[in-house]
Each structure stands twice: as structure tokens, then as C-alpha cells.
Tab-separated table of C-alpha atoms and ligand atoms in Angstrom:
chain	number	residue	atom	x	y	z
A	472	MET	CA	-19.971	20.582	17.320
A	473	SER	CA	-19.502	17.204	15.559
A	474	HIS	CA	-22.685	14.787	15.611
A	475	THR	CA	-22.307	11.373	16.802
A	476	ILE	CA	-21.391	8.315	14.494
A	477	ALA	CA	-21.780	4.798	14.845
A	478	ALA	CA	-20.296	1.887	12.986
A	479	ILE	CA	-19.625	-1.873	13.262
A	480	SER	CA	-15.727	-1.618	13.215
A	481	THR	CA	-15.155	-5.351	13.078
A	482	GLY	CA	-15.921	-7.861	10.120
A	483	SER	CA	-19.309	-9.218	8.995
A	484	GLN	CA	-18.636	-12.872	9.872
A	485	VAL	CA	-19.622	-14.577	13.076
A	486	SER	CA	-16.824	-14.225	15.659
A	487	ALA	CA	-16.513	-14.089	19.367
A	488	ILE	CA	-16.382	-10.551	19.767
A	489	GLY	CA	-17.547	-7.643	17.684
A	490	ILE	CA	-17.053	-4.196	18.289
A	491	VAL	CA	-19.511	-1.208	17.983
A	492	ARG	CA	-18.032	2.159	17.659
A	493	LEU	CA	-18.969	5.684	18.269
A	494	THR	CA	-17.349	8.983	18.261
A	495	GLY	CA	-18.761	12.613	18.478
A	496	ASP	CA	-19.099	15.335	21.085
A	497	ASP	CA	-22.502	13.885	22.575
A	498	CYS	CA	-21.461	10.321	22.114
A	499	ILE	CA	-21.367	9.456	25.857
A	500	ALA	CA	-24.804	10.846	26.331
A	501	VAL	CA	-26.225	9.095	23.453
A	502	CYS	CA	-24.851	5.713	24.640
A	503	ASP	CA	-26.248	6.248	28.073
A	504	ARG	CA	-29.611	6.477	26.340
A	505	VAL	CA	-29.579	2.656	25.877
A	506	PHE	CA	-26.771	1.105	27.836
A	507	SER	CA	-26.988	0.360	31.724
A	508	LEU	CA	-23.630	-0.211	33.716
A	509	GLN	CA	-23.827	-3.224	35.761
A	510	SER	CA	-22.649	-1.332	38.608
A	511	GLY	CA	-25.471	1.290	38.155
A	512	LYS	CA	-23.310	4.179	37.116
A	513	THR	CA	-23.550	5.914	33.817
A	514	LEU	CA	-20.837	6.042	31.175
A	515	ALA	CA	-20.676	9.816	31.875
A	516	ASP	CA	-19.052	8.751	35.338
A	517	ILE	CA	-16.874	6.070	34.788
A	518	PRO	CA	-12.939	6.877	34.150
A	519	ASP	CA	-11.440	6.498	30.690
A	520	ARG	CA	-10.119	3.328	28.905
A	521	LYS	CA	-11.802	0.991	31.677
A	522	LEU	CA	-13.903	-1.795	30.238
A	523	MET	CA	-17.242	-1.827	32.118
A	524	LEU	CA	-19.842	-4.444	32.017
A	525	GLY	CA	-23.415	-3.730	31.100
A	526	ALA	CA	-26.340	-4.187	28.965
A	527	LEU	CA	-27.427	-2.673	25.733
A	528	HIS	CA	-31.350	-2.354	25.070
A	529	ASP	CA	-33.366	-1.837	22.097
A	530	LYS	CA	-36.407	0.547	22.096
A	531	GLN	CA	-38.348	-1.526	24.005
A	532	GLY	CA	-36.268	-1.936	26.627
A	533	ARG	CA	-35.166	-5.534	25.842
A	534	THR	CA	-31.855	-6.358	26.237
A	535	VAL	CA	-29.893	-6.731	22.915
A	536	ASP	CA	-26.451	-7.704	24.600
A	537	GLN	CA	-24.758	-8.277	27.693
A	538	CYS	CA	-21.361	-6.288	26.760
A	539	MET	CA	-18.406	-4.205	27.869
A	540	ALA	CA	-18.103	-0.507	26.935
A	541	VAL	CA	-14.979	1.376	27.022
A	542	VAL	CA	-15.082	5.322	27.055
A	543	SER	CA	-12.036	7.494	25.641
A	544	ARG	CA	-12.462	10.922	26.140
A	545	GLY	CA	-11.215	13.708	23.748
A	546	PRO	CA	-8.704	14.510	22.960
A	547	HIS	CA	-7.157	11.643	24.159
A	548	SER	CA	-8.862	9.256	21.776
A	549	TYR	CA	-8.091	7.887	18.152
A	550	THR	CA	-10.671	10.830	16.794
A	551	GLY	CA	-9.649	13.297	19.074
A	552	GLU	CA	-13.239	13.509	20.273
A	553	ASP	CA	-15.204	11.499	22.851
A	554	THR	CA	-15.378	8.023	21.834
A	555	VAL	CA	-17.255	4.847	23.137
A	556	GLU	CA	-16.892	1.221	22.047
A	557	PHE	CA	-18.986	-1.601	22.921
A	558	HIS	CA	-17.294	-4.971	22.914
A	559	CYS	CA	-20.247	-7.309	22.028
A	560	HIS	CA	-20.992	-10.926	21.395
A	561	GLY	CA	-19.739	-11.106	17.912
A	562	SER	CA	-23.025	-12.504	15.846
A	563	PRO	CA	-24.032	-10.238	13.006
A	564	ALA	CA	-27.599	-9.888	14.307
A	565	VAL	CA	-26.314	-8.888	17.694
A	566	LEU	CA	-24.270	-5.999	16.309
A	567	ALA	CA	-26.782	-5.073	13.888
A	568	ALA	CA	-29.545	-4.826	16.825
A	569	ALA	CA	-27.076	-2.952	19.031
A	570	LEU	CA	-26.165	-0.416	15.897
A	571	GLU	CA	-30.021	-0.096	15.268
A	572	SER	CA	-30.606	1.009	19.187
A	573	LEU	CA	-27.676	3.224	19.146
A	574	TYR	CA	-29.194	5.128	15.950
A	575	LEU	CA	-32.606	5.491	17.653
A	576	ALA	CA	-30.626	6.954	20.544
A	577	GLY	CA	-29.428	9.648	18.214
A	578	ALA	CA	-26.347	8.335	16.548
A	579	LYS	CA	-26.000	8.775	12.769
A	580	PRO	CA	-24.493	6.111	10.511
A	581	ALA	CA	-20.464	6.526	10.016
A	582	ARG	CA	-19.485	7.019	6.368
A	583	ARG	CA	-16.191	4.990	5.036
A	584	GLY	CA	-13.314	5.790	6.770
A	585	GLU	CA	-15.033	8.570	8.870
A	586	PHE	CA	-13.250	7.964	12.238
A	587	THR	CA	-10.041	8.289	10.539
A	588	LYS	CA	-10.906	11.487	8.757
A	589	ARG	CA	-11.924	12.979	12.093
A	590	ALA	CA	-8.609	11.760	13.495
A	591	PHE	CA	-6.755	13.633	10.455
A	592	LEU	CA	-9.232	16.505	10.527
A	593	ASN	CA	-8.786	17.039	14.649
A	594	GLY	CA	-4.669	16.609	14.134
A	595	LYS	CA	-4.316	13.468	15.687
A	596	LEU	CA	-2.828	11.940	12.445
A	597	ASP	CA	-1.136	13.555	9.288
A	598	LEU	CA	-1.981	12.141	5.824
A	599	THR	CA	0.657	9.800	5.750
A	600	GLN	CA	-0.520	8.103	8.996
A	601	ALA	CA	-4.193	8.106	7.833
A	602	GLU	CA	-2.979	6.336	4.491
A	603	ALA	CA	-1.071	3.870	6.359
A	604	VAL	CA	-3.995	2.897	8.523
A	605	ILE	CA	-5.649	1.604	5.520
A	606	ASP	CA	-2.321	-0.080	4.402
A	607	LEU	CA	-1.962	-1.776	7.777
A	608	ILE	CA	-5.549	-3.137	7.459
A	609	GLU	CA	-5.252	-4.395	3.975
A	610	ALA	CA	-1.414	-5.788	4.683
A	611	ASP	CA	-1.278	-9.304	3.538
A	612	THR	CA	2.214	-10.114	4.565
A	613	ALA	CA	4.151	-9.301	7.861
A	614	ASP	CA	6.520	-7.050	6.163
A	615	ALA	CA	3.851	-4.997	4.392
A	616	ALA	CA	2.428	-4.696	8.161
A	617	ALA	CA	5.412	-3.660	9.795
A	618	ASN	CA	5.919	-1.018	7.286
A	619	ALA	CA	2.298	0.066	7.488
A	620	ALA	CA	2.747	0.147	11.479
A	621	GLY	CA	6.069	2.310	11.241
A	622	GLN	CA	4.141	4.610	9.012
A	623	VAL	CA	0.965	4.714	11.264
A	624	GLY	CA	3.720	5.759	14.143
A	625	GLY	CA	4.660	8.749	11.813
A	626	ILE	CA	8.113	7.447	10.583
A	627	LEU	CA	7.436	9.141	7.134
A	628	GLN	CA	6.266	12.204	8.636
A	629	LYS	CA	9.552	12.164	10.808
A	630	LYS	CA	11.260	12.073	7.600
A	631	LEU	CA	9.638	14.729	5.599
A	632	ALA	CA	9.058	17.348	8.657
A	633	PRO	CA	12.782	18.330	8.641
A	634	ILE	CA	13.075	19.071	4.932
A	635	TYR	CA	9.686	20.950	4.912
A	636	ASP	CA	11.077	23.000	8.234
A	637	ASP	CA	14.264	23.903	6.275
A	638	LEU	CA	12.397	25.006	3.217
A	639	THR	CA	10.008	27.087	5.228
A	640	ASN	CA	12.835	28.643	7.229
A	641	LEU	CA	14.669	29.550	3.857
A	642	CYS	CA	11.295	31.217	2.568
A	643	SER	CA	10.643	33.188	5.764
A	644	HIS	CA	13.959	34.551	5.929
A	645	PHE	CA	13.582	35.751	2.465
A	646	HIS	CA	10.211	37.240	3.186
A	647	ALA	CA	11.653	38.709	6.237
A	648	VAL	CA	14.489	40.714	4.689
A	649	LEU	CA	11.720	41.827	2.214
A	650	ASP	CA	8.850	42.843	4.158
A	651	TYR	CA	10.891	44.375	7.096
A	652	PRO	CA	13.676	46.146	5.436
A	653	ASP	CA	14.159	48.211	8.676
A	654	GLU	CA	14.726	45.411	11.113
A	655	ASP	CA	17.937	43.868	11.823
A	656	ILE	CA	17.775	40.842	9.797
A	657	GLU	CA	20.460	38.809	8.486
A	658	ASP	CA	20.814	39.723	4.974
A	659	PHE	CA	19.416	36.844	2.552
A	660	ALA	CA	21.960	35.143	0.304
A	661	LEU	CA	20.651	32.390	-1.531
A	662	GLU	CA	24.283	30.707	-1.885
A	663	ASN	CA	23.904	30.523	2.067
A	664	TYR	CA	21.322	27.867	1.399
A	665	SER	CA	22.714	25.854	-1.683
A	666	ALA	CA	24.288	23.133	0.833
A	667	LEU	CA	20.942	22.766	2.753
A	668	LEU	CA	19.157	22.561	-0.442
A	669	ARG	CA	21.496	19.818	-1.880
A	670	LYS	CA	21.044	17.807	1.487
A	671	ASN	CA	17.483	18.096	1.509
A	672	ALA	CA	17.462	17.065	-2.414
A	673	LYS	CA	19.266	13.923	-1.453
A	674	ALA	CA	17.476	13.007	1.399
A	675	LEU	CA	14.038	13.369	-0.839
A	676	TYR	CA	15.796	11.314	-3.485
A	677	ALA	CA	16.770	8.390	-1.234
A	678	LEU	CA	13.129	8.385	-0.147
A	679	LEU	CA	11.896	8.179	-3.560
A	680	GLN	CA	14.396	5.360	-4.155
A	681	THR	CA	12.706	3.061	-2.020
A	682	TYR	CA	9.440	3.157	-3.936
A	683	GLY	CA	10.453	0.164	-6.391
A	684	GLN	CA	10.617	-1.864	-3.050
A	685	GLY	CA	7.470	-0.155	-1.832
A	686	ARG	CA	5.405	-1.158	-4.831
A	687	ILE	CA	6.696	-4.759	-4.497
A	688	LEU	CA	5.530	-4.670	-1.017
A	689	ARG	CA	2.130	-3.445	-1.621
A	690	GLN	CA	1.392	-5.404	-4.807
A	691	GLY	CA	3.838	-8.491	-4.775
A	692	VAL	CA	6.400	-9.118	-7.512
A	693	ALA	CA	4.789	-9.288	-10.862
A	694	ALA	CA	6.099	-12.429	-12.393
A	695	ALA	CA	5.328	-13.675	-15.723
A	696	ILE	CA	5.575	-17.639	-16.459
A	697	VAL	CA	6.581	-17.876	-20.226
A	698	GLY	CA	7.623	-20.654	-22.635
A	699	LYS	CA	6.285	-22.495	-25.559
A	700	PRO	CA	2.922	-24.689	-25.073
A	701	ASN	CA	3.380	-27.879	-23.193
A	702	VAL	CA	6.328	-27.371	-21.197
A	703	GLY	CA	4.534	-27.227	-18.047
A	704	LYS	CA	3.703	-23.643	-17.305
A	705	SER	CA	0.339	-24.056	-16.105
A	706	SER	CA	1.411	-27.055	-14.016
A	707	LEU	CA	4.103	-24.941	-12.151
A	708	LEU	CA	1.673	-22.056	-11.624
A	709	ASN	CA	-0.697	-24.928	-9.937
A	710	ALA	CA	2.576	-26.485	-8.078
A	711	LEU	CA	3.043	-22.888	-6.516
A	712	ALA	CA	-0.535	-21.967	-5.944
A	713	GLY	CA	-1.065	-25.412	-3.953
A	714	TYR	CA	-4.121	-26.316	-5.919
A	715	ASP	CA	-5.182	-26.863	-9.517
A	716	ARG	CA	-5.759	-23.151	-10.486
A	717	VAL	CA	-5.454	-24.052	-14.084
A	718	ILE	CA	-6.510	-26.978	-16.275
A	719	VAL	CA	-3.276	-29.143	-17.250
A	720	THR	CA	-3.655	-31.409	-20.444
A	721	ASP	CA	-1.126	-32.732	-22.752
A	722	ILE	CA	-2.948	-30.926	-25.727
A	723	PRO	CA	-0.808	-27.935	-26.541
A	724	GLY	CA	-2.448	-24.551	-26.254
A	725	THR	CA	-5.321	-25.519	-23.591
A	726	THR	CA	-5.144	-22.362	-21.288
A	727	ARG	CA	-6.172	-19.760	-24.032
A	728	ASP	CA	-6.204	-16.625	-21.530
A	729	THR	CA	-3.642	-15.091	-19.119
A	730	VAL	CA	-4.171	-16.586	-15.492
A	731	GLU	CA	-3.283	-14.512	-12.675
A	732	GLU	CA	-2.647	-15.987	-8.878
A	733	THR	CA	-1.010	-14.498	-6.177
A	734	VAL	CA	1.136	-16.798	-4.038
A	735	MET	CA	3.875	-16.624	-1.479
A	736	LEU	CA	7.056	-18.346	-2.468
A	737	GLY	CA	9.477	-18.178	0.236
A	738	HIS	CA	9.122	-14.787	1.994
A	739	THR	CA	8.049	-13.169	-1.445
A	740	ARG	CA	4.612	-12.549	-2.612
A	741	LEU	CA	4.586	-13.241	-6.218
A	742	ARG	CA	1.489	-12.297	-8.751
A	743	LEU	CA	2.119	-14.834	-11.005
A	744	ILE	CA	0.905	-14.388	-14.476
A	745	ASP	CA	0.428	-17.674	-16.661
A	746	THR	CA	0.909	-16.836	-20.272
A	747	ALA	CA	0.196	-20.401	-21.150
A	748	GLY	CA	-1.410	-20.853	-24.652
A	749	ILE	CA	1.120	-18.421	-26.363
A	750	ARG	CA	0.942	-20.438	-29.594
A	751	GLU	CA	-2.363	-21.763	-31.182
A	752	THR	CA	-2.732	-22.973	-34.562
A	753	GLY	CA	-3.317	-20.183	-37.048
A	754	ASP	CA	-0.842	-17.390	-37.829
A	755	GLN	CA	-3.292	-14.664	-36.244
A	756	VAL	CA	-3.628	-16.276	-32.994
A	757	GLU	CA	0.062	-17.249	-32.745
A	758	ALA	CA	0.706	-13.524	-33.179
A	759	MET	CA	-1.775	-12.431	-30.596
A	760	GLY	CA	-0.017	-15.031	-28.022
A	761	ILE	CA	3.281	-13.539	-28.656
A	762	GLN	CA	1.992	-9.989	-28.123
A	763	ARG	CA	0.523	-11.284	-25.110
A	764	SER	CA	3.487	-12.864	-23.664
A	765	LYS	CA	5.665	-9.794	-24.830
A	766	GLU	CA	3.330	-7.514	-22.912
A	767	ALA	CA	3.653	-9.841	-19.818
A	768	VAL	CA	7.302	-9.570	-20.151
A	769	GLU	CA	7.437	-6.014	-20.096
A	770	ASN	CA	5.444	-5.282	-17.252
A	771	ALA	CA	6.978	-8.069	-15.248
A	772	ASP	CA	9.532	-7.423	-12.271
A	773	LEU	CA	10.385	-11.192	-12.835
A	774	VAL	CA	10.176	-13.643	-15.596
A	775	LEU	CA	10.333	-17.413	-15.280
A	776	PHE	CA	11.178	-19.077	-18.416
A	777	VAL	CA	10.129	-22.481	-18.654
A	778	CYS	CA	11.357	-25.168	-21.051
A	779	ASP	CA	10.887	-29.187	-21.308
A	780	GLY	CA	14.181	-30.167	-20.191
A	781	SER	CA	13.250	-33.447	-21.407
A	782	GLN	CA	13.363	-32.390	-25.032
A	783	PRO	CA	16.090	-30.483	-26.855
A	784	LEU	CA	15.445	-26.784	-27.158
A	785	THR	CA	13.799	-25.768	-30.402
A	786	GLN	CA	13.728	-22.082	-32.416
A	787	GLU	CA	10.371	-21.471	-30.698
A	788	ASP	CA	12.373	-21.973	-27.296
A	789	GLN	CA	14.938	-19.502	-28.482
A	790	ASP	CA	12.855	-16.919	-29.817
A	791	ILE	CA	11.026	-16.740	-26.264
A	792	ILE	CA	14.416	-16.535	-24.524
A	793	ASP	CA	15.319	-13.854	-26.608
A	794	LEU	CA	12.047	-12.086	-25.534
A	795	CYS	CA	12.658	-13.108	-21.613
A	796	LEU	CA	16.020	-11.318	-21.658
A	797	GLU	CA	14.407	-7.879	-21.798
A	798	CYS	CA	13.391	-8.429	-18.286
A	799	GLU	CA	16.110	-7.565	-15.739
A	800	ASN	CA	15.205	-10.808	-13.467
A	801	ALA	CA	14.614	-13.584	-15.675
A	802	ILE	CA	15.235	-17.186	-14.216
A	803	ALA	CA	15.076	-20.183	-16.485
A	804	LEU	CA	13.114	-23.272	-15.080
A	805	VAL	CA	13.956	-26.458	-16.694
A	806	ASN	CA	11.037	-28.573	-16.334
A	807	LYS	CA	10.128	-32.390	-16.365
A	808	SER	CA	13.473	-33.236	-14.697
A	809	ASP	CA	11.787	-36.669	-13.905
A	810	LEU	CA	12.067	-37.603	-17.439
A	811	GLY	CA	15.931	-37.082	-18.108
A	812	ALA	CA	17.973	-34.180	-19.227
A	813	GLN	CA	18.309	-33.092	-22.930
A	814	VAL	CA	19.012	-29.380	-22.043
A	815	ALA	CA	22.413	-28.341	-20.525
A	816	PRO	CA	22.038	-25.234	-17.957
A	817	GLY	CA	24.841	-23.783	-20.431
A	818	ASP	CA	22.377	-23.444	-23.090
A	819	LEU	CA	20.459	-21.037	-21.247
A	820	PRO	CA	21.818	-17.418	-20.750
A	821	PHE	CA	20.033	-16.730	-17.668
A	822	LEU	CA	20.582	-15.204	-14.262
A	823	ALA	CA	19.841	-18.646	-12.771
A	824	VAL	CA	18.967	-22.064	-14.263
A	825	ILE	CA	17.067	-24.211	-12.109
A	826	SER	CA	16.169	-27.805	-12.719
A	827	ILE	CA	12.836	-28.570	-11.567
A	828	CYS	CA	9.792	-30.984	-11.700
A	829	ALA	CA	6.490	-29.431	-11.549
A	830	LYS	CA	4.723	-32.755	-11.339
A	831	THR	CA	6.452	-33.398	-7.803
A	832	GLY	CA	7.743	-29.866	-6.859
A	833	GLN	CA	11.330	-30.728	-6.901
A	834	GLY	CA	13.523	-27.794	-7.506
A	835	LEU	CA	10.723	-25.133	-6.185
A	836	ASP	CA	12.453	-24.425	-2.835
A	837	GLN	CA	15.733	-23.656	-4.782
A	838	LEU	CA	13.623	-21.296	-6.866
A	839	ALA	CA	11.856	-19.804	-3.627
A	840	ASP	CA	15.640	-19.046	-2.327
A	841	MET	CA	16.539	-17.541	-5.631
A	842	VAL	CA	13.504	-15.220	-5.805
A	843	ASP	CA	14.042	-14.179	-1.884
A	844	THR	CA	17.564	-13.160	-2.780
A	845	LEU	CA	16.310	-11.233	-5.744
A	846	PHE	CA	13.827	-9.164	-4.006
A	847	GLU	CA	15.148	-8.824	-0.575
A	848	GLY	CA	14.578	-5.066	-0.339
A	849	GLU	CA	17.514	-2.822	0.978
A	850	SER	CA	15.328	-0.466	2.973
A	851	PRO	CA	14.188	-2.018	6.248
A	852	CYS	CA	10.306	-2.540	6.399
A	853	ASP	CA	9.843	-0.116	9.383
A	854	GLY	CA	7.755	2.488	7.705
A	855	SER	CA	10.644	4.106	5.809
A	856	ILE	CA	9.674	2.709	2.375
A	857	LEU	CA	7.210	4.919	0.099
A	858	THR	CA	4.523	2.342	-0.712
A	859	ASN	CA	1.780	4.987	-1.990
A	860	ALA	CA	1.573	6.247	-5.394
A	861	ARG	CA	-0.131	9.586	-4.343
A	862	GLN	CA	2.620	10.063	-1.907
A	863	PHE	CA	5.436	9.019	-4.378
A	864	ASP	CA	4.033	11.389	-6.799
A	865	ALA	CA	4.248	14.321	-4.992
A	866	CYS	CA	7.288	13.619	-3.276
A	867	ARG	CA	8.601	13.405	-6.887
A	868	ARG	CA	7.131	17.092	-7.824
A	869	ALA	CA	8.760	18.326	-4.458
A	870	TYR	CA	12.121	16.795	-5.538
A	871	GLU	CA	11.868	18.134	-9.141
A	872	ALA	CA	11.070	21.558	-7.879
A	873	MET	CA	14.218	21.193	-5.425
A	874	LEU	CA	16.345	20.552	-8.548
A	875	ARG	CA	14.970	23.306	-10.559
A	876	CYS	CA	15.765	25.818	-7.623
A	877	MET	CA	19.193	24.310	-7.302
A	878	GLN	CA	19.727	24.879	-10.981
A	879	GLY	CA	18.375	28.531	-10.804
A	880	MET	CA	20.729	29.120	-8.035
A	881	GLN	CA	23.493	28.034	-10.373
A	882	LEU	CA	22.413	30.032	-13.211
A	883	GLY	CA	22.323	32.969	-10.882
A	884	LEU	CA	18.628	33.687	-10.780
A	885	THR	CA	17.230	36.355	-8.648
A	886	PRO	CA	15.947	34.972	-4.873
A	887	ASP	CA	12.128	35.479	-5.805
A	888	ALA	CA	12.401	33.591	-9.017
A	889	VAL	CA	14.097	30.510	-7.113
A	890	LEU	CA	11.739	30.960	-4.196
A	891	THR	CA	8.544	30.065	-6.743
A	892	ASP	CA	10.355	26.838	-7.048
A	893	VAL	CA	10.891	26.475	-3.190
A	894	GLU	CA	7.290	27.175	-2.686
A	895	GLU	CA	6.009	24.481	-5.251
A	896	ALA	CA	8.237	22.106	-3.434
A	897	MET	CA	6.595	22.985	-0.141
A	898	GLN	CA	3.364	22.798	-1.581
A	899	ALA	CA	3.818	19.205	-2.909
A	900	MET	CA	5.237	18.125	0.257
A	901	GLY	CA	2.109	19.463	2.162
A	902	GLU	CA	-0.006	17.293	-0.065
A	903	VAL	CA	2.001	14.354	1.353
A	904	THR	CA	1.528	15.029	4.682
A	905	GLY	CA	-2.257	16.736	3.993
A	906	ALA	CA	-1.196	20.090	5.311
A	907	THR	CA	-1.842	21.581	1.709
A	908	VAL	CA	-4.026	18.616	0.255
A	909	ARG	CA	-7.335	19.703	-1.707
A	910	GLU	CA	-10.445	18.562	0.322
A	911	ASP	CA	-11.792	16.578	-2.980
A	912	ILE	CA	-8.374	14.715	-2.536
A	913	THR	CA	-8.740	13.998	1.105
A	914	ALA	CA	-12.489	12.891	0.545
A	915	ARG	CA	-11.126	10.656	-2.044
A	916	ILE	CA	-8.454	8.939	0.264
A	917	PHE	CA	-11.106	8.146	3.232
A	918	GLU	CA	-13.281	6.603	0.713
A	919	ARG	CA	-11.073	3.981	0.269
A	920	PHE	CA	-11.568	2.957	3.884
A	921	CYS	CA	-14.170	0.658	5.141
A	922	VAL	CA	-16.926	1.942	7.355
A	923	GLY	CA	-15.833	1.488	11.187
A	924	LYS	CA	-12.532	2.743	10.446
B	2168	GDP	P1	1.489	-25.602	-20.600
B	2168	GDP	O1	0.967	-25.691	-21.792
B	2168	GDP	O2	3.020	-24.870	-20.837
B	2168	GDP	O3	0.754	-24.790	-19.602
B	2168	GDP	O4	1.921	-27.005	-20.026
B	2168	GDP	P2	0.974	-27.681	-18.831
B	2168	GDP	O5	1.233	-27.427	-17.604
B	2168	GDP	O6	-0.652	-27.896	-19.267
B	2168	GDP	O7	1.426	-29.523	-19.045
B	2168	GDP	C1	1.675	-29.935	-20.376
B	2168	GDP	C2	1.885	-31.237	-20.113
B	2168	GDP	O8	3.086	-31.535	-19.165
B	2168	GDP	C3	0.690	-31.969	-19.190
B	2168	GDP	O9	0.205	-33.524	-19.722
B	2168	GDP	C4	1.609	-32.232	-17.703
B	2168	GDP	O10	1.114	-33.056	-16.672
B	2168	GDP	C5	3.005	-32.396	-18.133
B	2168	GDP	N1	4.013	-31.952	-17.074
B	2168	GDP	C6	4.063	-30.915	-16.644
B	2168	GDP	N2	5.086	-30.966	-15.559
B	2168	GDP	C7	5.446	-31.933	-15.911
B	2168	GDP	C8	6.706	-32.586	-15.019
B	2168	GDP	O11	7.589	-32.149	-14.325
B	2168	GDP	N3	7.110	-33.725	-15.306
B	2168	GDP	C9	6.233	-34.581	-16.402
B	2168	GDP	N4	6.646	-35.921	-16.560
B	2168	GDP	N5	5.180	-34.166	-16.923
B	2168	GDP	C10	4.884	-32.744	-16.708
């Protein structure tokens, strides 16, 4: 018997409607203690998934809210148990009072992610779907939301299930022959499975390859703005952010720390890192600045090199250019186009050279198009992109175990030796779907959720 839990499922701001949600075996009875339907019926009498008007009371019998209630009986509910939702007026005070009276009626406060955890434990969702629920809640671009929605719908699970099934068949065939020697079972020959293993390893590899796109979908493109002092890096960041994020002065080296800002440029979400203040007076500080921009370039998916186009390039520009070229995606932005051109595009050995004016925003559209082209993913954002580091790690371990298994076959190892690797691959894949994941790990996953989800 699972106890009834309750939580406010909507945000903490004033809104038109706020939802209080309950789940648990006796949750309909709990709600009937403090909710009176206008029709005079009880919630136990009403049909599933029908919004019914009524009044929620506090312990003195005062009406807390005139609201709607909807019942979904298990197993046909989100959690797989009986659930009730109250659609209240969205004042935080109303919702708090509603929750209070439901606690007094017997419900307990829900822990973070407890609704989704119950859905997982009751087999309504696997772990890929449950983790996608939080991605969907936290998605901040349409593409990220579409991918998470696809995964809630089970796309990742559908990709992994046939691989897991094939491995299960292989293992069960082997064990059947071993355990029931007298039965009429087709002899187990590893070589009959090599094509199957290759096919599945290939499918897993293709999935692993989507993770680069997935990481960007989830975190945005890490874009370092580099260039010598006073070329307009902070002005560029402010222009892209649409407000004055960084103080801009004409004194070189005014921005001493690395500044981060997330912006949408075209369809791409950029995590801009302004390494302004690379050079300060004094050798030691200068060395620190260069070290910092080196680190920013090393960790960047995209480098935006900025120079002052109204001045000839200097050795300092050249040193920074050399640094930038270590990044696969580096774009040169020749700034201050309003002051006349002293730098020819041919002087800059970059993927693209764009003339911009950070002061007026000229050239930024061209930059947006270029960035969209560079980071337009190959896989459709329909749920088939791996975005989660935990899932990536487990799929990678499964893939490596399958490679070892294929190598073992080529070396002519005995089936039982090879099967150890198959079982390891299955164990790792089970961690992705939740079939074999440890309880402390699932607990940690659901702790990332908010209360009420
Ligand atoms: P940073 O040190 O590279 O971050 O450079 P800042 O963004 O602080 O800019 C240095 C100076 O250049 C400031 O006085 C800016 O107003 C000026 N500046 C930046 N972009 C432009 C531009 O496109 N045109 C002109 N004329 N001045 C600019």
C-alpha cells in the first residue's frame, strides 16, 4: 500500500490557475474528507478524467477555494496509482491553504520527483523516459523540448530495446544449451551471432555519436570571445545579450574576470564566455590572462576571435590567432567597421571572416547565420539524440563490452568467456533503462526533480 502524497505542481508565482496534485492508494478518500462536489456526489463516485466543480475546505470548514477536481484511477494514471488534481485559483496563499488542509486530511508532503519516481517504480515509465521528464521541464529551446518530449514518448527506449533483446536471446540460447543438455535445442555456435553483434554495436555507436549534438542541445554552444584588449569583446557580448552585461570603457583591460552569458543567436543557444582583460600591465598578470584565454579556447565549441578592423593587426593579434586556430570552429570578427578598414579578410586564416560593428549591431545577422550552419545538428530533435551524461556513459560501457566480445570471438575464445562481456553490455544497458540500475542512483536521479513532479 503506497501512502498518499500531495504537492503543489505549478510554480510559486501568482498565476490564473495553480494545481495541487495527490497520488496514493487512498488519495480519493483523503480528498473526499475536505472537498465537496457541487453536485453533492463524492470523488469516489465520479468518473475518471472529468473536471468537476466543488469547494475545498480547511479544518474549520471554511472554504479555501472554489476549484475543479479531476480523478485518474490507477493503473491508468501518471503514477500508476489513484491520483487527484485540484485546479485552484493560482494564488500562493490559496495553494498553501489547500495543501495544508489536504495534509490534515491524511496526505503527506511529496518529496522531490516522487510522482515520477512512483511512475517509474510502477512500470509506467522507464528511466530514459523519467529522466526526459526533467529535461522537458528544464528545456529552454524548442529543439531541446522536442527531443525531451520524444524521449518521454519512449523513442530512446525503442532504440535500446531491440539491442537488449538480441543480447538476451544470445545469452539465453547459450544457457539453455548448457543447462538442458538433453533437450532438443539447436547447438550454440558463437559465430552464428557475430553478424547480430556487429549490427547492434553499430546501432549503439550511432547513438553514441549523437551525444555531441545532445550536449550542445542541453547546455548550449560554449563560445569563447577572444582578442586583445579594447577591440570590442565586451561590446560584442553586450550587443548579443541585448543589454549591458559588461562595463565597456576605452581603457584597455577593464574587464578582469571571465564573464558568461547565455544568449540565443539565430536558432542556436550560445554560452558566451568573454575573456576580456586578457592582458593587464605586469608580466605575471599578462601570463594569467593568456592562460585563461587558452583554457577558454580549449573548452570552447566555438571561438569568436575579435580584432579592431580600424587598426592594422599586431603581433599580439597574431599570437591570439594562433591560439584560436586550435579550436575546430573559429570565426574572425573584424570589429569597428564604422571606423574604416585596415584589416583585409585574407589576413585572417579562419573558417569565416565577418565584418561587424558591435556598436550598431551591423554584421551580427551574418554571424547568426554562420553559427546556425555550423551547429545545425545532423540528427532530428525527435528524441533520438542522447543528451544525458549518465546514459551516455552507460551506453559507452555497453558498446565497449560488445567490442571486447567481438574481439574475443575473433580470437577464438570460448563462449563462456565471450558471454561475460555480453552480460556486462546488458548490465550497462539496463542501467540506461533502469532495469538494472542501483537504488542509490535512481534516488539521486529523482532528487534532481522539483517537488510536485
Ligand atoms: P574589450 O576590451 O575588447 O572588451 O573592448 P570593449 O568592448 O571594452 O571596447 C573598447 C572600446 O571600443 C570602447 O570604447 C567601445 O565603445 C569601443 N568599441 C567597441 N566596439 C566598437 C565599434 O563597433 N565601433 C566603434 N567605433 N567603437 C567600438
